[in-house]
């Protein structure tokens, strides 16, 4: 099986002051094969999210990545690519679904506008085409009454529906890799199950790879 992403000897530290450093990731290596789901499992604070965010270079300003660290994608080390290349890659080839949808969604724009914006930026879709595709995506991720919900603001949706909107935004450009960073943590148990099943269906339907981050062994045992 060919690897889509190969993380090799990833080391990440954080500057805690003028002289103090805290090492968060200590030489982690793992591969993400094409068209498959890989789980990154560990307790809170073990460096799961830091490892995943290193792939898309979304680390805080005080993060220092080791010189020997590599994140290989398409024959290139993403850790050494120009920031413009990474901006083009994020959302198009590699997308992220975060833990807290309310902190990721913009409260002043409707959810339909936010999904359409991804398509306009990365695929250069016209406003009309982007809006039509946004409606298709909302139906695809199982949001009821999608046509009406297109005009809703994030606070008007339930937590589960907000997370479905985030997933719709993440899969809008049919990425090769979806990073799901504990996407069910803020949801109740019933909705957790629905989101996990949705991600599994989308992974198979779109033939994308998923990096699923969790501390729940029972959960990842079913999908990875």
Coordinates of N, CA and C in Angstrom, one line a residue:
X1 N 0.8 -1.2 0.0 CA 0.0 0.0 0.0 C 0.9 1.3 0.0
X2 N 0.6 2.2 -0.9 CA 1.4 3.4 -1.0 C 1.0 4.4 0.1
X3 N 2.0 5.1 0.6 CA 1.8 6.1 1.6 C 1.5 7.4 1.0
X4 N 0.4 8.1 1.5 CA 0.1 9.4 1.1 C 1.0 10.4 1.8
X5 N 1.2 10.2 3.1 CA 2.0 11.1 4.0 C 2.9 10.2 4.8
X6 N 4.2 10.6 4.9 CA 5.1 9.9 5.8 C 5.7 11.0 6.8
X7 N 5.5 10.8 8.1 CA 6.1 11.7 9.1 C 7.3 10.9 9.7
X8 N 8.4 11.6 9.6 CA 9.7 10.9 10.0 C 10.4 11.8 11.1
X9 N 10.7 11.2 12.2 CA 11.5 11.8 13.3 C 11.0 13.2 13.6
X10 N 9.7 13.3 13.8 CA 9.1 14.6 14.1 C 9.5 15.0 15.6
X11 N 10.1 16.2 15.7 CA 10.4 16.7 17.0 C 9.9 18.2 17.1
X12 N 9.1 18.4 18.1 CA 8.6 19.8 18.3 C 8.7 20.2 19.7
X13 N 9.3 21.4 19.9 CA 9.5 22.0 21.2 C 8.8 23.4 21.2
X14 N 8.5 23.9 22.4 CA 7.9 25.2 22.6 C 8.8 26.1 23.5
X15 N 9.0 27.3 23.1 CA 9.7 28.3 23.9 C 8.8 28.7 25.0
X16 N 9.2 28.5 26.3 CA 8.3 28.9 27.4 C 8.8 30.2 28.1
X17 N 9.9 30.7 27.6 CA 10.5 31.9 28.1 C 11.7 32.2 27.4
X18 N 12.6 33.1 27.9 CA 13.8 33.4 27.2 C 14.8 32.2 27.1
X19 N 14.8 31.4 28.1 CA 15.7 30.3 28.1 C 15.0 28.9 28.2
X20 N 13.8 28.9 28.7 CA 13.2 27.6 29.0 C 12.5 27.0 27.7
X21 N 12.7 25.7 27.5 CA 12.0 25.0 26.4 C 11.3 23.8 26.9
X22 N 10.1 23.5 26.3 CA 9.4 22.3 26.6 C 9.2 21.4 25.4
X23 N 9.7 20.2 25.5 CA 9.6 19.3 24.3 C 8.3 18.6 24.3
X24 N 7.5 18.8 23.2 CA 6.1 18.2 23.2 C 6.1 17.0 22.4
X25 N 6.9 16.9 21.3 CA 6.9 15.7 20.5 C 8.4 15.2 20.3
X26 N 8.7 14.0 20.6 CA 10.1 13.5 20.7 C 10.3 12.4 19.7
X27 N 10.6 12.8 18.4 CA 11.0 11.8 17.4 C 9.9 10.9 17.0
X28 N 8.7 11.4 16.7 CA 7.6 10.5 16.3 C 7.7 10.3 14.8
X29 N 7.4 9.0 14.4 CA 7.4 8.6 13.0 C 6.1 7.8 12.8
X30 N 5.4 8.1 11.7 CA 4.2 7.3 11.3 C 3.9 7.6 9.8
X31 N 3.2 6.6 9.2 CA 2.8 6.7 7.8 C 1.3 6.7 7.7
X32 N 0.8 7.5 6.8 CA -0.7 7.5 6.5 C -0.8 6.9 5.1
X33 N -1.3 5.7 4.9 CA -1.4 5.1 3.6 C -2.6 5.8 2.8
X34 N -2.5 5.7 1.5 CA -3.6 6.3 0.7 C -4.9 5.5 0.9
X35 N -6.0 6.2 0.9 CA -7.4 5.6 1.0 C -7.6 4.8 2.3
X36 N -7.1 5.3 3.4 CA -7.3 4.5 4.6 C -7.4 5.5 5.8
X37 N -7.8 4.9 6.9 CA -7.9 5.7 8.2 C -6.9 5.2 9.2
X38 N -6.1 6.2 9.7 CA -5.1 5.9 10.7 C -5.5 6.7 11.9
X39 N -5.4 6.1 13.1 CA -5.7 6.8 14.3 C -4.4 7.1 15.1
X40 N -4.4 8.3 15.6 CA -3.3 8.8 16.5 C -3.9 8.8 17.9
X41 N -3.5 7.9 18.7 CA -4.1 7.7 20.0 C -3.2 8.1 21.2
X42 N -3.7 8.8 22.2 CA -2.8 9.0 23.4 C -3.6 9.9 24.3
X43 N -3.2 9.9 25.6 CA -3.9 10.7 26.6 C -3.7 12.2 26.3
X44 N -4.5 13.0 27.0 CA -4.5 14.5 26.8 C -3.1 15.0 27.2
X45 N -2.5 15.8 26.3 CA -1.2 16.4 26.5 C -0.1 15.6 26.0
X46 N -0.4 14.5 25.3 CA 0.7 13.6 24.9 C 1.3 14.0 23.5
X47 N 0.8 15.1 22.9 CA 1.3 15.6 21.7 C 0.6 15.2 20.4
X48 N -0.6 14.6 20.5 CA -1.3 14.2 19.3 C -1.6 15.3 18.4
X49 N -2.2 16.4 18.9 CA -2.6 17.5 18.1 C -1.4 18.2 17.5
X50 N -0.4 18.3 18.3 CA 0.9 19.0 17.9 C 1.4 18.2 16.7
X51 N 1.4 16.9 16.8 CA 1.9 16.1 15.7 C 1.1 16.3 14.4
X52 N -0.2 16.3 14.6 CA -1.1 16.5 13.4 C -1.0 17.9 12.8
X53 N -0.9 18.9 13.7 CA -0.9 20.3 13.2 C 0.5 20.6 12.5
X54 N 1.5 19.8 12.9 CA 2.8 19.9 12.2 C 2.7 19.6 10.7
X55 N 1.8 18.7 10.4 CA 1.6 18.3 9.0 C 1.2 19.5 8.1
X56 N 0.3 20.3 8.6 CA -0.2 21.4 7.9 C 0.4 22.8 8.3
X57 N 1.4 22.7 9.2 CA 2.1 23.9 9.7 C 1.2 24.9 10.3
X58 N 0.4 24.4 11.2 CA -0.5 25.3 12.0 C -0.2 25.3 13.5
X59 N 1.1 25.4 13.7 CA 1.6 25.5 15.1 C 1.7 26.9 15.6
X60 N 1.7 27.1 16.9 CA 1.9 28.5 17.4 C 3.2 29.1 17.1
X61 N 3.3 30.4 17.2 CA 4.6 31.1 16.9 C 5.8 30.6 17.7
X62 N 5.5 30.1 18.9 CA 6.6 29.8 19.8 C 7.1 28.3 19.6
X63 N 6.5 27.6 18.6 CA 6.9 26.2 18.3 C 8.2 26.2 17.5
X64 N 9.1 25.2 17.8 CA 10.3 25.0 17.1 C 10.3 23.6 16.6
X65 N 10.4 23.4 15.3 CA 10.4 22.0 14.8 C 11.8 21.6 14.5
X66 N 12.2 20.4 14.9 CA 13.6 19.9 14.8 C 14.0 19.9 13.3
X67 N 15.3 20.2 13.1 CA 15.9 20.4 11.8 C 15.8 19.0 11.0
X68 N 15.8 17.9 11.7 CA 15.8 16.6 11.0 C 14.4 16.1 10.8
X69 N 13.4 16.8 11.3 CA 12.0 16.3 11.1 C 11.6 16.4 9.6
X70 N 10.8 15.5 9.2 CA 10.3 15.5 7.8 C 8.8 15.1 7.8
X71 N 8.0 15.8 7.0 CA 6.7 15.4 6.6 C 6.6 15.3 5.1
X72 N 6.7 14.1 4.6 CA 6.8 13.9 3.2 C 5.5 13.7 2.5
X73 N 5.2 14.6 1.5 CA 4.0 14.5 0.8 C 4.3 14.8 -0.7
X74 N 4.0 13.9 -1.6 CA 4.2 14.2 -3.0 C 5.7 14.4 -3.3
X75 N 6.6 13.7 -2.5 CA 8.0 13.8 -2.7 C 8.6 15.1 -2.1
X76 N 7.9 15.9 -1.4 CA 8.4 17.1 -0.8 C 8.2 17.1 0.7
X77 N 9.2 17.7 1.4 CA 9.1 17.9 2.8 C 8.3 19.1 3.1
X78 N 7.0 18.9 3.6 CA 6.1 20.1 3.8 C 6.7 21.1 4.9
X79 N 7.6 20.6 5.7 CA 8.2 21.5 6.7 C 9.1 22.5 6.1
X80 N 9.5 22.3 4.9 CA 10.5 23.2 4.2 C 9.8 24.0 3.1
X81 N 8.5 23.8 2.9 CA 7.9 24.5 1.8 C 7.6 26.0 2.1
X82 N 7.5 26.8 1.1 CA 7.2 28.2 1.3 C 5.7 28.3 1.9
X83 N 5.5 29.3 2.7 CA 4.2 29.4 3.3 C 3.1 29.6 2.3
X84 N 3.4 30.2 1.1 CA 2.3 30.3 0.1 C 1.9 29.0 -0.4
X85 N 2.9 28.0 -0.5 CA 2.5 26.7 -1.0 C 1.6 26.0 0.1
X86 N 1.9 26.2 1.3 CA 1.1 25.6 2.4 C -0.3 26.1 2.4
X87 N -0.4 27.4 2.2 CA -1.8 28.0 2.2 C -2.6 27.4 1.0
X88 N -2.0 27.2 -0.1 CA -2.7 26.6 -1.2 C -3.0 25.1 -1.0
X89 N -2.2 24.5 -0.2 CA -2.4 23.0 0.2 C -3.5 22.8 1.2
X90 N -3.5 23.7 2.2 CA -4.5 23.6 3.2 C -5.9 23.9 2.7
X91 N -6.8 23.0 3.0 CA -8.2 23.1 2.6 C -8.5 22.5 1.2
X92 N -7.4 22.3 0.4 CA -7.6 21.7 -0.9 C -7.1 20.3 -0.9
X93 N -5.8 20.1 -0.6 CA -5.2 18.7 -0.5 C -5.4 18.1 0.9
X94 N -5.2 18.9 1.9 CA -5.2 18.5 3.3 C -6.2 19.4 4.0
X95 N -7.2 18.8 4.7 CA -8.2 19.6 5.4 C -8.2 19.2 6.9
X96 N -8.7 20.1 7.7 CA -8.7 19.8 9.2 C -10.1 20.0 9.7
X97 N -10.6 19.1 10.6 CA -11.8 19.3 11.4 C -11.4 19.4 12.8
X98 N -11.7 20.5 13.5 CA -11.2 20.7 14.8 C -12.2 20.3 15.9
X99 N -11.8 20.3 17.1 CA -12.7 19.8 18.3 C -13.9 20.7 18.4
X100 N -13.7 22.0 18.4 CA -14.8 22.9 18.8 C -15.3 23.7 17.6
X101 N -16.4 23.2 17.0 CA -16.9 23.9 15.8 C -17.2 25.4 16.0
X102 N -17.7 25.7 17.2 CA -18.1 27.1 17.4 C -16.9 28.1 17.4
X103 N -15.7 27.6 17.7 CA -14.5 28.4 17.7 C -13.9 28.5 16.3
X104 N -14.3 27.6 15.4 CA -13.8 27.5 14.1 C -14.7 28.2 13.1
X105 N -16.0 28.2 13.3 CA -17.0 28.9 12.4 C -17.0 30.4 12.7
X106 N -17.2 31.2 11.7 CA -17.3 32.6 11.8 C -18.8 33.0 12.2
X107 N -19.0 33.6 13.4 CA -20.4 33.9 13.8 C -21.1 34.9 13.0
X108 N -20.5 35.7 12.2 CA -21.2 36.7 11.5 C -21.5 36.4 10.0
X109 N -21.2 35.2 9.6 CA -21.6 34.7 8.2 C -22.4 33.5 8.4
X110 N -23.3 33.3 7.4 CA -24.2 32.1 7.4 C -23.3 30.9 7.1
X111 N -23.8 29.7 7.5 CA -23.0 28.5 7.2 C -22.9 28.2 5.7
X112 N -23.9 28.6 5.0 CA -23.8 28.4 3.5 C -22.7 29.2 2.9
X113 N -22.6 30.5 3.4 CA -21.6 31.4 2.9 C -20.2 30.9 3.2
X114 N -20.0 30.3 4.4 CA -18.7 29.8 4.8 C -18.3 28.6 4.0
X115 N -19.2 27.7 3.7 CA -18.9 26.5 2.9 C -18.5 27.0 1.4
X116 N -19.3 27.9 0.9 CA -19.1 28.4 -0.5 C -17.8 29.2 -0.6
X117 N -17.4 29.8 0.5 CA -16.1 30.6 0.5 C -14.9 29.7 0.2
X118 N -14.9 28.5 0.8 CA -13.9 27.5 0.5 C -13.8 27.2 -0.9
X119 N -14.9 27.0 -1.6 CA -14.9 26.6 -3.0 C -14.5 27.8 -3.9
X120 N -14.9 29.0 -3.5 CA -14.4 30.2 -4.3 C -12.9 30.4 -4.2
X121 N -12.4 30.2 -3.0 CA -10.9 30.4 -2.8 C -10.1 29.4 -3.5
X122 N -10.4 28.1 -3.2 CA -9.5 27.0 -3.7 C -9.8 26.6 -5.1
X123 N -11.1 26.6 -5.5 CA -11.5 26.0 -6.8 C -11.9 27.2 -7.8
X124 N -11.8 28.4 -7.3 CA -12.2 29.6 -8.1 C -13.6 29.4 -8.7
X125 N -14.5 28.8 -7.9 CA -15.9 28.7 -8.4 C -16.6 30.0 -8.4
X126 N -17.5 30.2 -9.3 CA -18.4 31.4 -9.3 C -19.3 31.3 -8.1
X127 N -19.8 32.5 -7.6 CA -20.7 32.5 -6.5 C -21.9 31.5 -6.6
X128 N -22.4 31.5 -7.8 CA -23.6 30.6 -8.0 C -23.2 29.2 -7.9
X129 N -22.2 28.8 -8.6 CA -21.7 27.4 -8.5 C -21.3 27.0 -7.1
X130 N -20.6 27.9 -6.4 CA -20.2 27.6 -5.1 C -21.4 27.4 -4.1
X131 N -22.4 28.2 -4.3 CA -23.6 28.1 -3.4 C -24.3 26.8 -3.7
X132 N -24.4 26.4 -5.0 CA -25.1 25.1 -5.4 C -24.3 24.0 -4.8
X133 N -23.0 24.0 -4.9 CA -22.2 22.9 -4.3 C -22.3 22.9 -2.8
X134 N -22.3 24.0 -2.2 CA -22.4 24.1 -0.7 C -23.7 23.4 -0.3
X135 N -24.8 23.6 -1.0 CA -26.1 22.9 -0.7 C -25.9 21.4 -0.8
X136 N -25.3 21.0 -1.9 CA -25.0 19.5 -2.1 C -24.2 19.0 -0.9
X137 N -23.2 19.7 -0.5 CA -22.3 19.2 0.6 C -23.1 19.1 1.9
X138 N -24.0 20.1 2.2 CA -24.8 20.1 3.4 C -25.7 18.9 3.4
X139 N -26.2 18.5 2.2 CA -27.0 17.3 2.1 C -26.2 16.1 2.3
X140 N -25.0 16.1 1.8 CA -24.1 14.9 1.8 C -23.7 14.6 3.3
X141 N -23.5 15.6 4.1 CA -23.1 15.4 5.5 C -24.3 15.2 6.4
X142 N -25.5 15.2 5.8 CA -26.7 14.8 6.6 C -27.3 15.9 7.4
X143 N -27.2 17.2 7.0 CA -27.9 18.2 7.7 C -29.3 18.3 7.2
X144 N -30.3 18.1 8.1 CA -31.7 18.1 7.7 C -32.1 19.5 7.3
X145 N -33.1 19.5 6.3 CA -33.6 20.8 5.8 C -32.4 21.7 5.3
X146 N -31.5 21.1 4.5 CA -30.3 21.8 4.2 C -30.5 23.2 3.5
X147 N -31.5 23.2 2.6 CA -31.8 24.5 1.9 C -32.1 25.6 2.8
X148 N -32.9 25.3 3.9 CA -33.2 26.4 4.9 C -32.0 26.7 5.8
X149 N -31.2 25.6 6.1 CA -30.1 25.7 7.0 C -28.9 26.5 6.4
X150 N -28.9 26.6 5.1 CA -27.9 27.3 4.3 C -27.8 28.8 4.8
X151 N -29.0 29.3 5.2 CA -29.1 30.7 5.6 C -29.0 30.9 7.1
X152 N -28.7 29.8 7.8 CA -28.6 29.9 9.3 C -27.2 30.3 9.7
X153 N -27.1 31.0 10.9 CA -25.8 31.4 11.5 C -25.4 30.2 12.4
X154 N -24.1 30.1 12.7 CA -23.6 29.0 13.5 C -24.4 28.8 14.8
X155 N -24.7 29.9 15.5 CA -25.3 29.8 16.8 C -26.8 29.2 16.7
X156 N -27.3 29.2 15.5 CA -28.7 28.7 15.3 C -28.7 27.2 15.1
X157 N -27.5 26.6 15.0 CA -27.4 25.1 14.8 C -27.0 24.4 16.1
X158 N -27.3 23.1 16.2 CA -26.9 22.3 17.4 C -25.4 22.0 17.2
X159 N -24.8 21.5 18.3 CA -23.4 21.2 18.2 C -23.1 20.2 17.1
X160 N -23.9 19.2 17.0 CA -23.7 18.1 16.0 C -23.8 18.7 14.6
X161 N -24.8 19.6 14.4 CA -25.0 20.2 13.0 C -23.8 21.1 12.7
X162 N -23.3 21.8 13.7 CA -22.1 22.7 13.5 C -20.9 21.8 13.1
X163 N -20.8 20.7 13.7 CA -19.6 19.8 13.3 C -19.8 19.3 11.9
X164 N -21.1 19.0 11.5 CA -21.3 18.6 10.1 C -21.0 19.7 9.1
X165 N -21.3 20.9 9.5 CA -20.9 22.0 8.6 C -19.4 22.1 8.5
X166 N -18.7 21.9 9.6 CA -17.2 21.9 9.5 C -16.7 20.8 8.6
X167 N -17.3 19.6 8.7 CA -16.9 18.5 7.9 C -17.2 18.8 6.4
X168 N -18.4 19.5 6.1 CA -18.7 19.9 4.8 C -17.7 20.8 4.2
X169 N -17.2 21.8 5.0 CA -16.2 22.7 4.6 C -14.9 21.9 4.3
X170 N -14.6 21.0 5.2 CA -13.3 20.2 5.0 C -13.3 19.3 3.8
X171 N -14.4 18.8 3.4 CA -14.4 17.9 2.2 C -14.8 18.6 1.0
X172 N -15.0 19.9 1.0 CA -15.6 20.6 -0.1 C -14.7 20.5 -1.4
X173 N -13.4 20.5 -1.2 CA -12.5 20.4 -2.3 C -12.0 19.0 -2.6
X174 N -12.6 18.0 -1.9 CA -12.3 16.6 -2.1 C -10.8 16.4 -1.8
X175 N -10.4 16.6 -0.5 CA -9.0 16.5 -0.1 C -8.5 15.1 -0.2
X176 N -7.2 15.0 -0.3 CA -6.6 13.6 -0.2 C -6.4 13.2 1.2
X177 N -6.3 14.1 2.2 CA -6.2 13.8 3.6 C -7.1 14.7 4.4
X178 N -7.9 14.1 5.3 CA -8.7 14.8 6.3 C -8.1 14.5 7.6
X179 N -7.7 15.6 8.3 CA -7.3 15.4 9.7 C -8.4 15.7 10.6
X180 N -8.9 14.8 11.4 CA -10.0 15.0 12.3 C -9.4 15.0 13.8
X181 N -9.3 16.2 14.3 CA -8.7 16.4 15.6 C -9.7 16.3 16.7
X182 N -9.9 15.1 17.3 CA -10.9 14.9 18.3 C -12.2 15.5 18.0
X183 N -12.8 15.2 16.8 CA -14.0 15.9 16.3 C -15.3 15.6 17.1
X184 N -15.2 14.6 18.0 CA -16.5 14.3 18.7 C -16.4 14.7 20.2
X185 N -15.3 15.3 20.6 CA -15.1 15.5 22.1 C -16.2 16.4 22.7
X186 N -16.7 17.4 22.0 CA -17.6 18.3 22.5 C -19.1 17.9 22.3
X187 N -19.3 16.7 21.8 CA -20.6 16.2 21.5 C -21.1 15.1 22.4
X188 N -22.4 15.0 22.5 CA -22.9 13.9 23.4 C -22.8 12.5 22.6
X189 N -23.0 11.5 23.4 CA -22.6 10.1 22.9 C -23.3 9.7 21.6
X190 N -24.6 10.1 21.6 CA -25.4 9.7 20.4 C -24.9 10.4 19.1
X191 N -24.6 11.7 19.3 CA -24.1 12.5 18.1 C -22.7 12.1 17.8
X192 N -21.9 11.7 18.8 CA -20.5 11.2 18.5 C -20.6 10.0 17.5
X193 N -21.5 9.1 17.8 CA -21.6 7.9 17.0 C -22.0 8.3 15.5
X194 N -22.9 9.3 15.4 CA -23.3 9.7 14.1 C -22.1 10.4 13.3
X195 N -21.3 11.2 14.0 CA -20.2 11.8 13.3 C -19.1 10.8 12.9
X196 N -18.9 9.8 13.8 CA -17.9 8.8 13.4 C -18.3 8.0 12.2
X197 N -19.6 7.6 12.2 CA -20.1 6.9 11.0 C -20.1 7.7 9.8
X198 N -20.4 9.0 9.9 CA -20.4 9.9 8.8 C -18.9 10.0 8.2
X199 N -17.9 10.1 9.0 CA -16.6 10.2 8.6 C -16.1 8.9 7.9
X200 N -16.6 7.8 8.4 CA -16.3 6.5 7.8 C -16.9 6.4 6.4
X201 N -18.1 6.8 6.3 CA -18.8 6.8 4.9 C -18.1 7.7 3.9
X202 N -17.8 8.9 4.4 CA -17.1 9.9 3.5 C -15.7 9.4 3.1
X203 N -15.0 8.8 4.0 CA -13.7 8.2 3.7 C -13.8 7.2 2.5
X204 N -14.8 6.3 2.6 CA -14.9 5.3 1.6 C -15.4 5.9 0.3
X205 N -16.4 6.9 0.4 CA -17.0 7.4 -0.8 C -16.0 8.3 -1.6
X206 N -15.2 9.1 -0.9 CA -14.3 10.0 -1.5 C -12.9 9.5 -1.7
X207 N -12.7 8.2 -1.2 CA -11.4 7.6 -1.3 C -10.3 8.5 -0.8
X208 N -10.5 9.1 0.3 CA -9.5 9.9 0.9 C -8.9 9.2 2.2
X209 N -7.8 9.7 2.6 CA -7.2 9.2 3.8 C -7.7 10.1 5.0
X210 N -7.8 9.5 6.2 CA -8.2 10.2 7.4 C -7.2 9.9 8.5
X211 N -6.8 11.0 9.1 CA -6.0 10.9 10.3 C -6.9 11.3 11.5
X212 N -7.3 10.3 12.3 CA -8.3 10.5 13.3 C -7.6 10.5 14.7
X213 N -7.7 11.7 15.3 CA -7.0 11.9 16.6 C -8.0 11.7 17.8
X214 N -7.6 10.9 18.7 CA -8.5 10.6 19.8 C -7.8 10.0 21.0
X215 N -8.4 10.1 22.2 CA -7.9 9.4 23.4 C -8.8 8.2 23.7
X216 N -9.8 8.0 22.9 CA -10.8 6.9 23.1 C -10.5 5.7 22.3
X217 N -9.9 4.7 22.9 CA -9.5 3.5 22.2 C -10.6 2.7 21.7
X218 N -11.8 2.7 22.4 CA -12.9 2.0 21.9 C -13.4 2.6 20.6
X219 N -13.4 3.9 20.5 CA -13.9 4.6 19.3 C -13.0 4.3 18.1
X220 N -11.7 4.5 18.3 CA -10.8 4.3 17.1 C -10.7 2.8 16.7
X221 N -11.0 1.9 17.6 CA -11.0 0.5 17.3 C -12.0 0.2 16.2
X222 N -13.1 1.0 16.1 CA -14.1 0.7 15.2 C -13.8 1.3 13.8
X223 N -13.0 2.3 13.7 CA -12.9 3.0 12.4 C -11.5 3.0 11.8
X224 N -10.4 2.6 12.6 CA -9.1 2.7 12.0 C -8.4 1.3 11.9

